[in-house]
Amino acid sequence: MANLYPNIIQFYEVTKLKGEMNYSLVLEYAEGGTLGKYLREKIIFEWESQLKFAKKFQVRCHGCMLIRESYLEIFLGAIFWELTSCRSPFDFETKNNDPFEIFKIKPDILSGKREKPISGTDHKFITLYKKCWQYEPDERPDIHQVISEIINIEPINGQNFEEEIESEGKLDEYNNMPSCDDYDINSDKYKF
């Protein structure tokens, strides 16, 4: 069977093991592991890489995913947030095998609770994934709007940022700012 989308894991079949209640999907082996594993093990995942991945991911998933479009935007919003935080929303990955923990999260999400944006994330990217998280489907952008908006987000260029600060004569104000080490998104400081 030919794989039409080389960067998307191929689906082979559905099976059910003898004596098991649940069905299993048989998928192509992902040599590098899951996205979650990659994000958790990658020490540094720079903004430019996050944005590049998000652009490739959302363009390729349009038209090839077997998912209702009304949920696609929420799914993309969660993936976009996960790219910037390098962890699963609401630490869902750690609660995956505990039905009680999953049951506790659902009312919070339905009442509008969302993960907080990660410090240093591009404001256009945050705005986009927050729009994708809207509860009402009519308030979420459709996939074409998501594609259009993400294509127009530019990577942050360190040189341009530095030139802008120098031209305004405000470079000294930035010397006393905390170091990037204070904003380690993997530290316990940002978990709730």
N, CA, C and O atoms as a DFTB+ gen file, in Angstrom:
768 C
 N C O
     1  1       0.844      -1.174       0.000
     2  2       0.000       0.000       0.000
     3  2       0.894       1.243       0.000
     4  3       1.746       1.391       0.876
     5  1       0.710       2.118      -0.954
     6  2       1.516       3.331      -1.060
     7  2       1.069       4.349      -0.024
     8  3      -0.123       4.512       0.238
     9  1       2.045       5.030       0.557
    10  2       1.747       6.074       1.533
    11  2       1.719       7.412       0.808
    12  3       2.757       7.893       0.354
    13  1       0.544       8.016       0.696
    14  2       0.399       9.281      -0.024
    15  2       0.987      10.463       0.734
    16  3       1.331      11.478       0.128
    17  1       1.106      10.340       2.055
    18  2       1.606      11.422       2.891
    19  2       2.831      10.918       3.649
    20  3       2.683      10.267       4.683
    21  1       4.046      11.204       3.154
    22  2       5.249      10.619       3.735
    23  2       5.511      11.014       5.187
    24  3       6.206      10.283       5.893
    25  1       4.982      12.135       5.654
    26  2       5.227      12.561       7.033
    27  2       4.089      12.199       7.977
    28  3       4.068      12.646       9.124
    29  1       3.156      11.405       7.511
    30  2       2.034      10.981       8.341
    31  2       2.078       9.465       8.448
    32  3       2.198       8.761       7.445
    33  1       1.978       8.973       9.673
    34  2       2.035       7.534       9.915
    35  2       0.879       6.847       9.206
    36  3      -0.269       7.285       9.280
    37  1       1.204       5.778       8.528
    38  2       0.204       5.050       7.747
    39  2      -0.618       4.116       8.639
    40  3      -0.079       3.444       9.519
    41  1      -1.910       4.086       8.400
    42  2      -2.838       3.193       9.078
    43  2      -2.912       1.889       8.286
    44  3      -3.065       1.907       7.065
    45  1      -2.802       0.755       8.988
    46  2      -2.880      -0.530       8.308
    47  2      -4.203      -1.253       8.548
    48  3      -4.864      -1.666       7.595
    49  1      -4.593      -1.408       9.813
    50  2      -5.829      -2.147      10.084
    51  2      -6.282      -1.939      11.523
    52  3      -5.568      -1.361      12.343
    53  1      -7.491      -2.427      11.808
    54  2      -8.036      -2.468      13.163
    55  2      -8.073      -3.931      13.560
    56  3      -8.454      -4.787      12.761
    57  1      -7.680      -4.219      14.786
    58  2      -7.680      -5.603      15.245
    59  2      -8.179      -5.664      16.684
    60  3      -8.236      -4.654      17.386
    61  1      -8.532      -6.856      17.096
    62  2      -8.970      -7.062      18.474
    63  2      -8.292      -8.318      18.981
    64  3      -8.433      -9.390      18.392
    65  1      -7.560      -8.188      20.064
    66  2      -6.876      -9.338      20.636
    67  2      -7.883     -10.236      21.347
    68  3      -8.861      -9.766      21.928
    69  1      -7.623     -11.514      21.288
    70  2      -8.510     -12.498      21.919
    71  2      -8.597     -12.202      23.420
    72  3      -7.580     -12.042      24.096
    73  1      -9.806     -12.135      23.915
    74  2     -10.001     -11.895      25.344
    75  2      -9.984     -10.423      25.743
    76  3     -10.270     -10.092      26.894
    77  1      -9.660      -9.552      24.823
    78  2      -9.632      -8.115      25.114
    79  2     -10.954      -7.480      24.724
    80  3     -11.619      -7.931      23.791
    81  1     -11.331      -6.433      25.443
    82  2     -12.571      -5.739      25.145
    83  2     -12.364      -4.640      24.099
    84  3     -13.256      -4.362      23.296
    85  1     -11.201      -4.028      24.114
    86  2     -10.929      -2.889      23.235
    87  2     -10.298      -3.314      21.916
    88  3      -9.658      -4.361      21.816
    89  1     -10.496      -2.480      20.920
    90  2      -9.868      -2.674      19.617
    91  2      -8.533      -1.943      19.596
    92  3      -8.321      -1.007      20.367
    93  1      -7.646      -2.364      18.727
    94  2      -6.347      -1.718      18.562
    95  2      -6.150      -1.325      17.109
    96  3      -6.659      -1.979      16.198
    97  1      -5.406      -0.251      16.907
    98  2      -5.043       0.181      15.560
    99  2      -3.653      -0.341      15.247
   100  3      -2.767      -0.297      16.100
   101  1      -3.456      -0.827      14.055
   102  2      -2.131      -1.237      13.603
   103  2      -1.641      -0.123      12.688
   104  3      -2.211       0.133      11.628
   105  1      -0.565       0.534      13.127
   106  2      -0.016       1.685      12.418
   107  2       1.419       1.419      12.004
   108  3       2.074       0.519      12.528
   109  1       1.892       2.201      11.070
   110  2       3.284       2.156      10.644
   111  2       4.174       2.463      11.850
   112  3       3.824       3.299      12.683
   113  1       5.312       1.797      11.943
   114  2       6.256       2.027      13.031
   115  2       6.884       3.411      12.884
   116  3       7.383       3.763      11.815
   117  1       6.857       4.187      13.953
   118  2       7.463       5.521      13.956
   119  2       8.833       5.415      14.611
   120  3       8.946       5.354      15.835
   121  1       9.861       5.392      13.790
   122  2      11.217       5.174      14.287
   123  2      11.623       6.189      15.351
   124  3      12.269       5.831      16.336
   125  1      11.254       7.435      15.160
   126  2      11.629       8.481      16.115
   127  2      10.725       8.560      17.327
   128  3      10.983       9.356      18.230
   129  1       9.674       7.760      17.373
   130  2       8.740       7.806      18.492
   131  2       7.612       8.784      18.236
   132  3       7.442       9.276      17.120
   133  1       6.848       9.059      19.270
   134  2       5.700       9.951      19.148
   135  2       6.130      11.409      19.241
   136  3       7.244      11.716      19.666
   137  1       5.236      12.298      18.838
   138  2       5.498      13.729      18.994
   139  2       5.714      14.059      20.464
   140  3       6.619      14.817      20.813
   141  1       4.879      13.485      21.321
   142  2       5.020      13.732      22.753
   143  2       6.394      13.338      23.266
   144  3       7.017      14.088      24.017
   145  1       6.867      12.168      22.867
   146  2       8.191      11.702      23.295
   147  2       9.275      12.640      22.775
   148  3      10.206      12.982      23.503
   149  1       9.155      13.053      21.529
   150  2      10.134      13.968      20.938
   151  2      10.181      15.279      21.719
   152  3      11.260      15.776      22.041
   153  1       9.014      15.834      22.022
   154  2       8.965      17.108      22.732
   155  2       9.497      16.987      24.149
   156  3      10.137      17.916      24.641
   157  1       9.249      15.862      24.822
   158  2       9.717      15.684      26.197
   159  2      11.218      15.450      26.265
   160  3      11.865      15.836      27.239
   161  1      11.782      14.813      25.224
   162  2      13.202      14.474      25.255
   163  2      14.084      15.521      24.608
   164  3      15.285      15.566      24.874
   165  1      13.516      16.357      23.769
   166  2      14.292      17.392      23.080
   167  2      14.646      18.461      24.109
   168  3      13.756      19.042      24.731
   169  1      15.920      18.720      24.289
   170  2      16.341      19.687      25.295
   171  2      15.958      21.103      24.890
   172  3      15.432      21.860      25.705
   173  1      16.216      21.462      23.650
   174  2      15.882      22.803      23.170
   175  2      15.077      22.661      21.887
   176  3      15.514      22.026      20.928
   177  1      13.911      23.256      21.888
   178  2      13.049      23.248      20.705
   179  2      12.743      24.710      20.418
   180  3      11.753      25.256      20.903
   181  1      13.603      25.334      19.625
   182  2      13.539      26.772      19.367
   183  2      12.241      27.177      18.676
   184  3      11.599      26.369      18.006
   185  1      11.867      28.452      18.854
   186  2      10.648      28.997      18.270
   187  2      10.592      28.767      16.767
   188  3       9.540      28.393      16.247
   189  1      11.681      28.978      16.065
   190  2      11.686      28.796      14.613
   191  2      11.313      27.360      14.247
   192  3      10.570      27.130      13.292
   193  1      11.834      26.393      15.013
   194  2      11.512      24.980      14.768
   195  2      10.057      24.682      15.107
   196  3       9.389      23.933      14.395
   197  1       9.566      25.276      16.204
   198  2       8.164      25.085      16.588
   199  2       7.242      25.584      15.479
   200  3       6.297      24.900      15.086
   201  1       7.532      26.791      14.979
   202  2       6.695      27.401      13.948
   203  2       6.753      26.595      12.652
   204  3       5.729      26.360      12.011
   205  1       7.964      26.173      12.273
   206  2       8.124      25.379      11.050
   207  2       7.322      24.079      11.155
   208  3       6.639      23.685      10.210
   209  1       7.410      23.426      12.302
   210  2       6.671      22.188      12.513
   211  2       5.170      22.448      12.451
   212  3       4.439      21.699      11.803
   213  1       4.703      23.502      13.119
   214  2       3.269      23.821      13.140
   215  2       2.754      24.082      11.730
   216  3       1.666      23.635      11.370
   217  1       3.536      24.808      10.931
   218  2       3.109      25.110       9.558
   219  2       3.003      23.831       8.733
   220  3       2.022      23.633       8.017
   221  1       4.007      22.965       8.831
   222  2       3.978      21.712       8.071
   223  2       2.838      20.816       8.543
   224  3       2.129      20.214       7.737
   225  1       2.677      20.741       9.842
   226  2       1.677      19.854      10.423
   227  2       0.266      20.233      10.002
   228  3      -0.490      19.384       9.530
   229  1      -0.092      21.497      10.168
   230  2      -1.471      21.881       9.895
   231  2      -1.802      21.847       8.414
   232  3      -2.935      21.530       8.053
   233  1      -0.851      22.164       7.545
   234  2      -1.124      22.107       6.109
   235  2      -1.312      20.656       5.679
   236  3      -2.192      20.356       4.872
   237  1      -0.491      19.756       6.214
   238  2      -0.581      18.349       5.815
   239  2      -1.786      17.643       6.404
   240  3      -2.306      16.698       5.809
   241  1      -2.242      18.096       7.581
   242  2      -3.374      17.380       8.182
   243  2      -4.681      17.758       7.506
   244  3      -5.648      16.999       7.573
   245  1      -4.728      18.909       6.861
   246  2      -5.959      19.314       6.184
   247  2      -6.203      18.391       4.991
   248  3      -5.349      18.247       4.116
   249  1      -7.352      17.786       4.971
   250  2      -7.716      16.939       3.838
   251  2      -7.280      15.496       3.942
   252  3      -7.662      14.683       3.100
   253  1      -6.485      15.144       4.958
   254  2      -6.053      13.750       5.034
   255  2      -6.364      13.117       6.380
   256  3      -6.036      11.952       6.600
   257  1      -6.985      13.855       7.275
   258  2      -7.305      13.293       8.587
   259  2      -8.755      12.850       8.636
   260  3      -9.645      13.532       8.127
   261  1      -8.980      11.718       9.245
   262  2     -10.341      11.228       9.424
   263  2     -10.847      11.731      10.768
   264  3     -10.937      10.975      11.735
   265  1     -11.172      13.005      10.813
   266  2     -11.626      13.636      12.044
   267  2     -12.665      14.672      11.668
   268  3     -12.539      15.336      10.639
   269  1     -13.674      14.815      12.479
   270  2     -14.694      15.813      12.169
   271  2     -14.076      17.193      12.225
   272  3     -13.359      17.522      13.169
   273  1     -14.354      18.004      11.210
   274  2     -13.720      19.318      11.119
   275  2     -14.035      20.193      12.318
   276  3     -13.226      21.053      12.667
   277  1     -15.189      20.006      12.966
   278  2     -15.522      20.839      14.120
   279  2     -14.561      20.600      15.282
   280  3     -14.447      21.441      16.174
   281  1     -13.870      19.462      15.279
   282  2     -12.901      19.177      16.327
   283  2     -11.466      19.421      15.877
   284  3     -10.562      19.488      16.710
   285  1     -11.250      19.551      14.602
   286  2      -9.901      19.702      14.075
   287  2      -9.214      20.937      14.638
   288  3      -8.033      20.880      14.980
   289  1      -9.928      22.047      14.741
   290  2      -9.324      23.278      15.225
   291  2      -8.919      23.153      16.697
   292  3      -7.856      23.632      17.091
   293  1      -9.768      22.508      17.511
   294  2      -9.408      22.306      18.919
   295  2      -8.152      21.441      18.996
   296  3      -7.240      21.724      19.772
   297  1      -8.117      20.402      18.195
   298  2      -6.963      19.509      18.145
   299  2      -5.698      20.289      17.769
   300  3      -4.657      20.134      18.408
   301  1      -5.792      21.122      16.737
   302  2      -4.636      21.923      16.323
   303  2      -4.218      22.891      17.418
   304  3      -3.025      23.063      17.669
   305  1      -5.185      23.526      18.073
   306  2      -4.869      24.441      19.170
   307  2      -4.085      23.744      20.266
   308  3      -3.120      24.297      20.793
   309  1      -4.501      22.524      20.614
   310  2      -3.802      21.756      21.647
   311  2      -2.392      21.387      21.189
   312  3      -1.443      21.479      21.968
   313  1      -2.251      20.973      19.936
   314  2      -0.925      20.633      19.396
   315  2      -0.030      21.871      19.387
   316  3       1.140      21.786      19.760
   317  1      -0.564      23.018      18.966
   318  2       0.233      24.246      18.921
   319  2       0.716      24.618      20.321
   320  3       1.867      25.018      20.491
   321  1      -0.160      24.489      21.332
   322  2       0.257      24.790      22.702
   323  2       1.321      23.786      23.147
   324  3       2.304      24.162      23.784
   325  1       1.124      22.522      22.813
   326  2       2.074      21.479      23.203
   327  2       3.454      21.732      22.599
   328  3       4.469      21.445      23.233
   329  1       3.498      22.264      21.388
   330  2       4.782      22.591      20.761
   331  2       5.547      23.627      21.570
   332  3       6.770      23.550      21.677
   333  1       4.836      24.601      22.143
   334  2       5.515      25.671      22.881
   335  2       5.840      25.279      24.315
   336  3       6.749      25.851      24.916
   337  1       5.119      24.321      24.870
   338  2       5.330      23.941      26.268
   339  2       6.154      22.668      26.418
   340  3       6.733      22.422      27.476
   341  1       6.207      21.864      25.367
   342  2       6.887      20.558      25.384
   343  2       6.289      19.604      26.416
   344  3       6.990      18.761      26.976
   345  1       4.993      19.745      26.660
   346  2       4.285      18.787      27.521
   347  2       2.840      18.684      27.056
   348  3       2.358      19.538      26.312
   349  1       2.164      17.657      27.489
   350  2       0.776      17.476      27.061
   351  2      -0.140      18.403      27.859
   352  3       0.114      18.664      29.034
   353  1      -1.207      18.902      27.225
   354  2      -2.135      19.781      27.943
   355  2      -2.689      19.103      29.191
   356  3      -3.096      17.942      29.152
   357  1      -2.698      19.841      30.297
   358  2      -3.187      19.360      31.588
   359  2      -2.478      18.078      32.017
   360  3      -3.037      17.266      32.755
   361  1      -1.248      17.905      31.552
   362  2      -0.460      16.702      31.845
   363  2      -1.262      15.431      31.570
   364  3      -1.165      14.445      32.301
   365  1      -2.054      15.478      30.501
   366  2      -2.930      14.368      30.140
   367  2      -2.156      13.072      29.963
   368  3      -2.648      11.995      30.302
   369  1      -0.943      13.180      29.430
   370  2      -0.125      11.990      29.179
   371  2       0.086      11.179      30.452
   372  3       0.060       9.949      30.415
   373  1       0.297      11.862      31.585
   374  2       0.542      11.158      32.844
   375  2      -0.749      10.596      33.432
   376  3      -0.710       9.690      34.264
   377  1      -1.894      11.129      33.003
   378  2      -3.187      10.691      33.539
   379  2      -3.891       9.706      32.614
   380  3      -4.997       9.252      32.907
   381  1      -3.255       9.383      31.513
   382  2      -3.865       8.586      30.450
   383  2      -4.454       7.261      30.931
   384  3      -5.464       6.807      30.394
   385  1      -3.848       6.644      31.920
   386  2      -4.321       5.335      32.371
   387  2      -5.213       5.414      33.603
   388  3      -5.615       4.382      34.141
   389  1      -5.527       6.620      34.055
   390  2      -6.349       6.782      35.246
   391  2      -7.682       7.421      34.871
   392  3      -7.761       8.644      34.748
   393  1      -8.733       6.617      34.688
   394  2     -10.034       7.156      34.265
   395  2     -10.566       8.228      35.207
   396  3     -11.228       9.164      34.757
   397  1     -10.289       8.110      36.510
   398  2     -10.771       9.106      37.466
   399  2     -10.135      10.465      37.201
   400  3     -10.820      11.488      37.231
   401  1      -8.833      10.482      36.942
   402  2      -8.134      11.744      36.651
   403  2      -8.670      12.384      35.374
   404  3      -8.862      13.598      35.315
   405  1      -8.908      11.570      34.363
   406  2      -9.450      12.080      33.099
   407  2     -10.854      12.634      33.333
   408  3     -11.208      13.683      32.795
   409  1     -11.647      11.933      34.130
   410  2     -13.005      12.366      34.446
   411  2     -12.994      13.723      35.154
   412  3     -13.888      14.539      34.930
   413  1     -11.988      13.977      36.010
   414  2     -11.892      15.250      36.737
   415  2     -11.554      16.418      35.809
   416  3     -11.969      17.546      36.076
   417  1     -10.820      16.179      34.738
   418  2     -10.407      17.245      33.816
   419  2     -11.580      17.732      32.963
   420  3     -11.696      18.926      32.688
   421  1     -12.435      16.821      32.551
   422  2     -13.500      17.134      31.593
   423  2     -14.374      18.325      32.000
   424  3     -14.566      19.218      31.176
   425  1     -14.919      18.391      33.237
   426  2     -15.759      19.548      33.591
   427  2     -14.994      20.877      33.532
   428  3     -15.552      21.906      33.152
   429  1     -13.719      20.841      33.910
   430  2     -12.905      22.062      33.846
   431  2     -12.789      22.559      32.409
   432  3     -12.953      23.749      32.139
   433  1     -12.509      21.651      31.505
   434  2     -12.362      22.020      30.092
   435  2     -13.693      22.520      29.536
   436  3     -13.731      23.517      28.815
   437  1     -14.784      21.829      29.869
   438  2     -16.103      22.242      29.390
   439  2     -16.517      23.603      29.943
   440  3     -17.293      24.324      29.315
   441  1     -15.997      23.952      31.120
   442  2     -16.327      25.265      31.693
   443  2     -15.358      26.351      31.233
   444  3     -15.430      27.486      31.704
   445  1     -14.456      26.012      30.319
   446  2     -13.595      27.027      29.715
   447  2     -12.158      27.055      30.190
   448  3     -11.388      27.904      29.742
   449  1     -11.767      26.155      31.085
   450  2     -10.383      26.153      31.554
   451  2      -9.464      25.748      30.409
   452  3      -9.724      24.772      29.705
   453  1      -8.394      26.503      30.234
   454  2      -7.403      26.209      29.204
   455  2      -6.016      26.385      29.810
   456  3      -5.849      27.049      30.833
   457  1      -5.040      25.788      29.171
   458  2      -3.660      25.968      29.602
   459  2      -3.245      27.420      29.393
   460  3      -3.739      28.098      28.493
   461  1      -2.330      27.884      30.237
   462  2      -1.826      29.252      30.116
   463  2      -0.727      29.288      29.059
   464  3       0.044      28.337      28.931
   465  1      -0.653      30.387      28.300
   466  2       0.420      30.509      27.299
   467  2       1.796      30.464      27.966
   468  3       1.964      30.900      29.105
   469  1       2.747      29.941      27.254
   470  2       4.117      29.828      27.737
   471  2       4.855      31.130      27.439
   472  3       4.765      31.671      26.337
   473  1       5.575      31.616      28.425
   474  2       6.343      32.849      28.278
   475  2       7.292      32.745      27.087
   476  3       7.944      31.719      26.893
   477  1       7.363      33.807      26.294
   478  2       8.257      33.845      25.142
   479  2       7.617      33.356      23.856
   480  3       8.272      33.332      22.814
   481  1       6.341      32.962      23.907
   482  2       5.649      32.499      22.704
   483  2       5.152      33.702      21.912
   484  3       4.673      34.676      22.493
   485  1       5.263      33.637      20.609
   486  2       4.809      34.703      19.724
   487  2       3.329      34.999      19.987
   488  3       2.513      34.080      20.056
   489  1       2.984      36.293      20.135
   490  2       1.607      36.657      20.482
   491  2       0.602      36.274      19.389
   492  3      -0.551      35.971      19.698
   493  1       1.018      36.281      18.122
   494  2       0.102      35.873      17.041
   495  2      -0.209      34.377      17.138
   496  3      -1.328      33.944      16.865
   497  1       0.797      33.603      17.528
   498  2       0.618      32.156      17.687
   499  2      -0.340      31.872      18.848
   500  3      -1.220      31.018      18.739
   501  1      -0.161      32.597      19.962
   502  2      -1.045      32.444      21.119
   503  2      -2.479      32.797      20.733
   504  3      -3.412      32.057      21.044
   505  1      -2.649      33.931      20.055
   506  2      -3.986      34.358      19.627
   507  2      -4.638      33.291      18.762
   508  3      -5.825      33.002      18.913
   509  1      -3.863      32.707      17.854
   510  2      -4.393      31.680      16.961
   511  2      -4.849      30.452      17.737
   512  3      -5.969      29.980      17.541
   513  1      -3.992      29.926      18.620
   514  2      -4.421      28.700      19.292
   515  2      -5.520      28.961      20.310
   516  3      -6.300      28.058      20.610
   517  1      -5.599      30.176      20.849
   518  2      -6.725      30.488      21.740
   519  2      -8.042      30.539      20.956
   520  3      -9.084      30.121      21.460
   521  1      -7.989      31.048      19.731
   522  2      -9.194      31.039      18.886
   523  2      -9.614      29.595      18.606
   524  3     -10.804      29.278      18.606
   525  1      -8.642      28.732      18.369
   526  2      -8.933      27.318      18.088
   527  2      -9.564      26.619      19.290
   528  3     -10.274      25.627      19.125
   529  1      -9.311      27.127      20.495
   530  2      -9.813      26.511      21.720
   531  2     -11.232      26.933      22.090
   532  3     -11.779      26.432      23.072
   533  1     -11.826      27.825      21.345
   534  2     -13.167      28.302      21.706
   535  2     -14.140      27.131      21.819
   536  3     -14.096      26.190      21.028
   537  1     -15.014      27.208      22.814
   538  2     -15.967      26.124      23.061
   539  2     -16.972      25.986      21.924
   540  3     -17.247      24.880      21.458
   541  1     -17.512      27.108      21.484
   542  2     -18.523      27.089      20.426
   543  2     -17.855      26.930      19.060
   544  3     -16.979      27.722      18.714
   545  1     -18.247      25.934      18.284
   546  2     -17.637      25.725      16.964
   547  2     -17.712      26.953      16.054
   548  3     -16.798      27.195      15.266
   549  1     -18.796      27.728      16.158
   550  2     -18.941      28.919      15.309
   551  2     -17.946      30.018      15.662
   552  3     -17.695      30.913      14.856
   553  1     -17.375      29.952      16.875
   554  2     -16.406      30.960      17.310
   555  2     -14.972      30.570      16.943
   556  3     -14.056      31.385      17.055
   557  1     -14.783      29.325      16.508
   558  2     -13.445      28.861      16.122
   559  2     -13.202      29.158      14.649
   560  3     -14.139      29.139      13.850
   561  1     -11.945      29.435      14.281
   562  2     -11.646      29.624      12.854
   563  2     -11.763      28.284      12.137
   564  3     -11.514      27.233      12.727
   565  1     -12.143      28.325      10.867
   566  2     -12.150      27.070      10.123
   567  2     -10.714      26.765       9.697
   568  3      -9.823      27.600       9.851
   569  1     -10.501      25.582       9.168
   570  2      -9.148      25.138       8.842
   571  2      -8.468      26.066       7.842
   572  3      -7.252      26.246       7.901
   573  1      -9.228      26.654       6.932
   574  2      -8.642      27.570       5.946
   575  2      -8.121      28.840       6.624
   576  3      -7.075      29.364       6.243
   577  1      -8.855      29.335       7.633
   578  2      -8.398      30.505       8.382
   579  2      -7.142      30.173       9.187
   580  3      -6.215      30.978       9.263
   581  1      -7.120      28.975       9.789
   582  2      -5.950      28.554      10.571
   583  2      -4.724      28.514       9.666
   584  3      -3.666      29.029      10.025
   585  1      -4.868      27.906       8.500
   586  2      -3.756      27.823       7.550
   587  2      -3.298      29.217       7.149
   588  3      -2.099      29.495       7.142
   589  1      -4.227      30.087       6.820
   590  2      -3.898      31.446       6.401
   591  2      -3.159      32.210       7.498
   592  3      -2.159      32.878       7.232
   593  1      -3.656      32.109       8.734
   594  2      -3.029      32.844       9.834
   595  2      -1.645      32.307      10.167
   596  3      -0.721      33.085      10.402
   597  1      -1.492      30.993      10.190
   598  2      -0.188      30.447      10.578
   599  2       0.866      30.691       9.506
   600  3       2.041      30.876       9.823
   601  1       0.460      30.693       8.252
   602  2       1.407      30.982       7.175
   603  2       1.945      32.407       7.302
   604  3       3.084      32.679       6.924
   605  1       1.127      33.312       7.831
   606  2       1.535      34.710       7.965
   607  2       2.305      35.017       9.239
   608  3       2.726      36.157       9.437
   609  1       2.502      34.028      10.111
   610  2       3.325      34.238      11.303
   611  2       4.777      34.045      10.903
   612  3       5.143      33.021      10.326
   613  1       5.585      35.020      11.208
   614  2       7.000      34.972      10.848
   615  2       7.832      34.558      12.053
   616  3       7.481      34.877      13.189
   617  1       8.928      33.849      11.814
   618  2       9.825      33.521      12.926
   619  2      10.419      34.800      13.502
   620  3      10.636      35.778      12.787
   621  1      10.674      34.776      14.791
   622  2      11.291      35.927      15.444
   623  2      12.759      35.937      15.066
   624  3      13.452      34.930      15.207
   625  1      13.225      37.066      14.590
   626  2      14.611      37.195      14.171
   627  2      15.372      37.953      15.250
   628  3      15.107      39.133      15.479
   629  1      16.313      37.291      15.916
   630  2      17.090      37.914      16.979
   631  2      17.802      39.173      16.537
   632  3      17.895      40.128      17.308
   633  1      18.311      39.198      15.309
   634  2      19.002      40.390      14.814
   635  2      18.049      41.565      14.708
   636  3      18.390      42.670      15.129
   637  1      16.872      41.354      14.159
   638  2      15.906      42.440      14.031
   639  2      15.493      42.963      15.393
   640  3      15.313      44.169      15.562
   641  1      15.341      42.084      16.358
   642  2      14.949      42.495      17.696
   643  2      16.029      43.376      18.304
   644  3      15.729      44.419      18.885
   645  1      17.293      42.956      18.173
   646  2      18.404      43.722      18.732
   647  2      18.518      45.084      18.058
   648  3      18.726      46.086      18.744
   649  1      18.389      45.150      16.739
   650  2      18.468      46.426      16.022
   651  2      17.347      47.357      16.455
   652  3      17.560      48.562      16.589
   653  1      16.167      46.819      16.674
   654  2      15.036      47.638      17.086
   655  2      15.297      48.247      18.459
   656  3      14.994      49.419      18.686
   657  1      15.856      47.464      19.372
   658  2      16.153      47.967      20.711
   659  2      17.217      49.050      20.645
   660  3      17.074      50.099      21.273
   661  1      18.285      48.806      19.890
   662  2      19.353      49.793      19.790
   663  2      18.853      51.081      19.155
   664  3      19.235      52.167      19.590
   665  1      18.021      50.985      18.150
   666  2      17.547      52.185      17.473
   667  2      16.686      53.035      18.394
   668  3      16.599      54.249      18.210
   669  1      16.050      52.418      19.381
   670  2      15.238      53.178      20.316
   671  2      16.041      53.620      21.530
   672  3      15.523      54.316      22.403
   673  1      17.318      53.212      21.586
   674  2      18.168      53.608      22.697
   675  2      17.761      52.981      24.012
   676  3      17.981      53.576      25.068
   677  1      17.179      51.805      23.980
   678  2      16.683      51.169      25.195
   679  2      17.455      49.908      25.555
   680  3      16.976      49.112      26.362
   681  1      18.610      49.709      24.990
   682  2      19.352      48.471      25.221
   683  2      19.679      48.282      26.696
   684  3      19.622      47.159      27.197
   685  1      20.023      49.367      27.405
   686  2      20.383      49.249      28.815
   687  2      19.232      48.719      29.669
   688  3      19.465      48.023      30.658
   689  1      18.000      49.042      29.297
   690  2      16.847      48.570      30.056
   691  2      16.763      47.050      30.040
   692  3      16.231      46.452      30.975
   693  1      17.275      46.427      29.005
   694  2      17.156      44.978      28.852
   695  2      18.303      44.223      29.512
   696  3      18.235      43.001      29.643
   697  1      19.352      44.922      29.928
   698  2      20.480      44.249      30.561
   699  2      20.124      43.706      31.938
   700  3      20.732      42.738      32.394
   701  1      19.150      44.315      32.607
   702  2      18.779      43.896      33.955
   703  2      17.639      42.887      33.979
   704  3      17.140      42.543      35.051
   705  1      17.229      42.418      32.832
   706  2      16.140      41.444      32.780
   707  2      16.644      40.077      33.221
   708  3      17.834      39.789      33.087
   709  1      15.755      39.221      33.750
   710  2      16.171      37.874      34.150
   711  2      16.700      37.083      32.957
   712  3      16.339      37.343      31.809
   713  1      17.548      36.129      33.250
   714  2      18.103      35.317      32.170
   715  2      17.049      34.341      31.662
   716  3      16.017      34.128      32.298
   717  1      17.330      33.758      30.511
   718  2      16.412      32.767      29.933
   719  2      16.274      31.553      30.836
   720  3      15.263      30.853      30.785
   721  1      17.288      31.298      31.668
   722  2      17.225      30.149      32.567
   723  2      16.057      30.258      33.541
   724  3      15.541      29.243      34.010
   725  1      15.635      31.499      33.849
   726  2      14.503      31.702      34.753
   727  2      13.185      31.288      34.121
   728  3      12.174      31.179      34.814
   729  1      13.185      31.056      32.823
   730  2      11.953      30.733      32.110
   731  2      11.994      29.340      31.501
   732  3      11.467      29.122      30.410
   733  1      12.606      28.409      32.190
   734  2      12.670      27.030      31.722
   735  2      11.271      26.424      31.796
   736  3      10.752      26.171      32.884
   737  1      10.665      26.195      30.632
   738  2       9.285      25.711      30.606
   739  2       9.143      24.291      31.138
   740  3       8.026      23.827      31.366
   741  1      10.249      23.602      31.337
   742  2      10.178      22.238      31.850
   743  2      10.294      22.186      33.369
   744  3      10.197      21.110      33.960
   745  1      10.504      23.349      34.013
   746  2      10.655      23.355      35.459
   747  2       9.298      23.235      36.139
   748  3       8.257      23.448      35.518
   749  1       9.323      22.894      37.409
   750  2       8.084      22.762      38.186
   751  2       7.370      24.098      38.340
   752  3       6.178      24.128      38.646
   753  1       8.070      25.188      38.136
   754  2       7.509      26.531      38.279
   755  2       6.289      26.735      37.385
   756  3       5.375      27.471      37.758
   757  1       6.256      26.100      36.213
   758  2       5.180      26.321      35.251
   759  2       4.145      25.208      35.226
   760  3       3.283      25.190      34.347
   761  1       4.213      24.291      36.163
   762  2       3.217      23.217      36.227
   763  2       2.152      23.592      37.237
   764  3       2.433      24.248      38.240
   765  1       0.941      23.176      36.965
   766  2      -0.135      23.452      37.921
   767  2      -1.000      22.246      38.134
   768  3      -1.955      22.300      38.909
